[in-house]
Amino acid sequence: MKKILIPIVAVSALAAATVPAVASAQSVNQRQDQLERRIDMGVRNHSLTRSEAARLRSDLRQTARLEAQYRRGGLSGWERADLDRRFDRISAKIRVERHDRDYGYGYGDRDRDHRGPDRRW
C-alpha cells in the first residue's frame, strides 16, 4: 500500500507546485498586455505623447526583463509582490500621463496643451 501511496503523493505535490507558477505567469503576462494596450490607446487618442509613451514602454520592458530574471530561479512570493508593485507604479504613471493635458498631435516630440497645435510657445 505504501509503495502505491508514495508515488501518488509525489505526483500530486508536483502538480500542486506547478499550478501556481503557471497561473502566476498568466497573471503577469495579462497585466503586462493590459498596460501595453493602455499605452497604445493613449497614443491613438492623443492623450499620450510619443515621448511619454516611449518612457512608459521603457519602464514596461525593464519590468519584463526583471520578471525573466526572477523566473530563472523560480518566482518567489516576494518577487511576485515586487512585480505587482512595479506594475502598479507603471499603471499609475500611465493614468497621470494620460490626464496631464499634454496632447500628442504628432508634431515631433513637442508636447502641446489643450489649445491645439497652433499655440505658440
Coordinates of C-alpha atoms in Angstrom, one line a residue:
M1 CA 0.0 0.0 0.0
K2 CA 2.8 2.4 0.9
K3 CA 4.5 1.7 -2.5
I4 CA 1.5 2.9 -4.3
L5 CA 0.7 5.8 -2.0
I6 CA 4.2 7.5 -2.1
P7 CA 4.2 8.0 -5.9
I8 CA 0.6 9.3 -5.9
V9 CA 1.5 11.8 -3.2
A10 CA 4.7 12.8 -5.0
V11 CA 2.8 13.4 -8.3
S12 CA 0.1 15.4 -6.7
A13 CA 2.6 17.5 -4.8
L14 CA 4.4 18.2 -8.0
A15 CA 1.2 19.1 -9.8
A16 CA 0.2 21.5 -7.0
A17 CA 3.6 23.2 -7.1
T18 CA 3.4 23.9 -10.9
V19 CA -0.2 25.2 -11.0
P20 CA 0.5 28.4 -9.1
A21 CA 3.6 29.0 -11.2
V22 CA 1.6 28.7 -14.4
A23 CA -1.2 30.8 -13.0
S24 CA 1.3 33.4 -11.9
A25 CA 2.9 33.6 -15.4
Q26 CA -0.5 34.1 -17.0
S27 CA -1.4 36.8 -14.5
V28 CA 1.9 38.7 -15.1
N29 CA 1.5 38.3 -18.8
Q30 CA -2.1 39.5 -18.7
R31 CA -1.2 42.5 -16.6
Q32 CA 1.7 43.4 -18.9
D33 CA -0.6 43.1 -22.0
Q34 CA -3.2 45.3 -20.4
L35 CA -0.7 48.0 -19.7
E36 CA 0.6 47.9 -23.2
R37 CA -2.9 48.2 -24.5
R38 CA -3.5 51.3 -22.3
I39 CA -0.3 52.9 -23.7
D40 CA -1.3 52.1 -27.3
M41 CA -4.8 53.6 -26.6
G42 CA -3.3 56.7 -25.2
V43 CA -1.2 57.2 -28.2
R44 CA -4.1 56.6 -30.6
N45 CA -6.4 59.1 -28.8
H46 CA -3.6 61.6 -28.3
S47 CA -3.8 61.6 -24.5
L48 CA -0.2 60.4 -24.5
T49 CA 2.6 62.0 -26.5
R50 CA 5.1 59.8 -28.3
S51 CA 7.8 60.7 -25.8
E52 CA 5.6 59.8 -22.8
A53 CA 4.6 56.5 -24.5
A54 CA 8.3 55.7 -25.1
R55 CA 9.2 56.3 -21.4
L56 CA 6.3 54.1 -20.3
R57 CA 7.2 51.4 -22.7
S58 CA 10.8 51.5 -21.5
D59 CA 9.5 51.1 -17.9
L60 CA 7.4 48.1 -19.0
R61 CA 10.4 46.5 -20.9
Q62 CA 12.6 46.9 -17.8
T63 CA 10.0 45.2 -15.6
A64 CA 9.7 42.4 -18.2
R65 CA 13.4 41.9 -18.1
L66 CA 13.3 41.8 -14.3
E67 CA 10.5 39.2 -14.4
A68 CA 12.6 37.0 -16.7
Q69 CA 15.5 37.3 -14.3
Y70 CA 13.2 36.4 -11.4
R71 CA 11.7 33.4 -13.2
R72 CA 15.1 31.8 -13.8
G73 CA 15.3 30.9 -10.1
G74 CA 11.6 30.4 -9.7
L75 CA 9.2 33.2 -8.8
S76 CA 9.0 33.6 -5.0
G77 CA 6.3 35.4 -3.2
W78 CA 8.4 38.4 -2.6
E79 CA 9.4 38.6 -6.3
R80 CA 5.7 38.3 -7.3
A81 CA 4.9 41.1 -4.9
D82 CA 7.7 43.2 -6.3
L83 CA 6.5 42.7 -9.8
D84 CA 2.9 43.7 -8.7
R85 CA 4.3 46.9 -7.1
R86 CA 6.2 47.8 -10.3
F87 CA 3.1 47.1 -12.5
D88 CA 1.0 49.3 -10.1
R89 CA 3.6 52.1 -10.4
I90 CA 3.5 51.9 -14.2
S91 CA -0.3 51.8 -14.2
A92 CA -0.3 55.0 -12.0
K93 CA 2.2 56.7 -14.4
I94 CA 0.0 55.8 -17.4
R95 CA -3.0 57.3 -15.6
V96 CA -1.1 60.5 -14.7
E97 CA 0.4 61.0 -18.2
R98 CA -2.9 60.4 -19.9
H99 CA -4.6 63.1 -17.9
D100 CA -1.9 65.7 -17.7
R101 CA -3.2 67.6 -20.7
D102 CA -0.1 67.1 -22.8
Y103 CA -1.8 66.2 -26.1
G104 CA 0.3 64.3 -28.7
Y105 CA -0.5 65.7 -32.1
G106 CA 2.4 64.0 -33.9
Y107 CA 4.4 67.2 -34.4
G108 CA 7.8 66.0 -33.3
D109 CA 8.2 65.4 -29.6
R110 CA 6.9 68.8 -28.5
D111 CA 4.1 68.5 -26.1
R112 CA 1.0 70.6 -26.9
D113 CA -1.6 71.8 -24.4
H114 CA -5.4 71.8 -24.8
R115 CA -5.4 74.9 -27.0
G116 CA -4.2 72.9 -30.0
P117 CA -1.1 72.6 -32.2
D118 CA -1.0 76.2 -33.4
R119 CA -0.3 77.7 -30.0
R120 CA 3.0 79.5 -29.9
W121 CA 5.4 78.7 -27.0

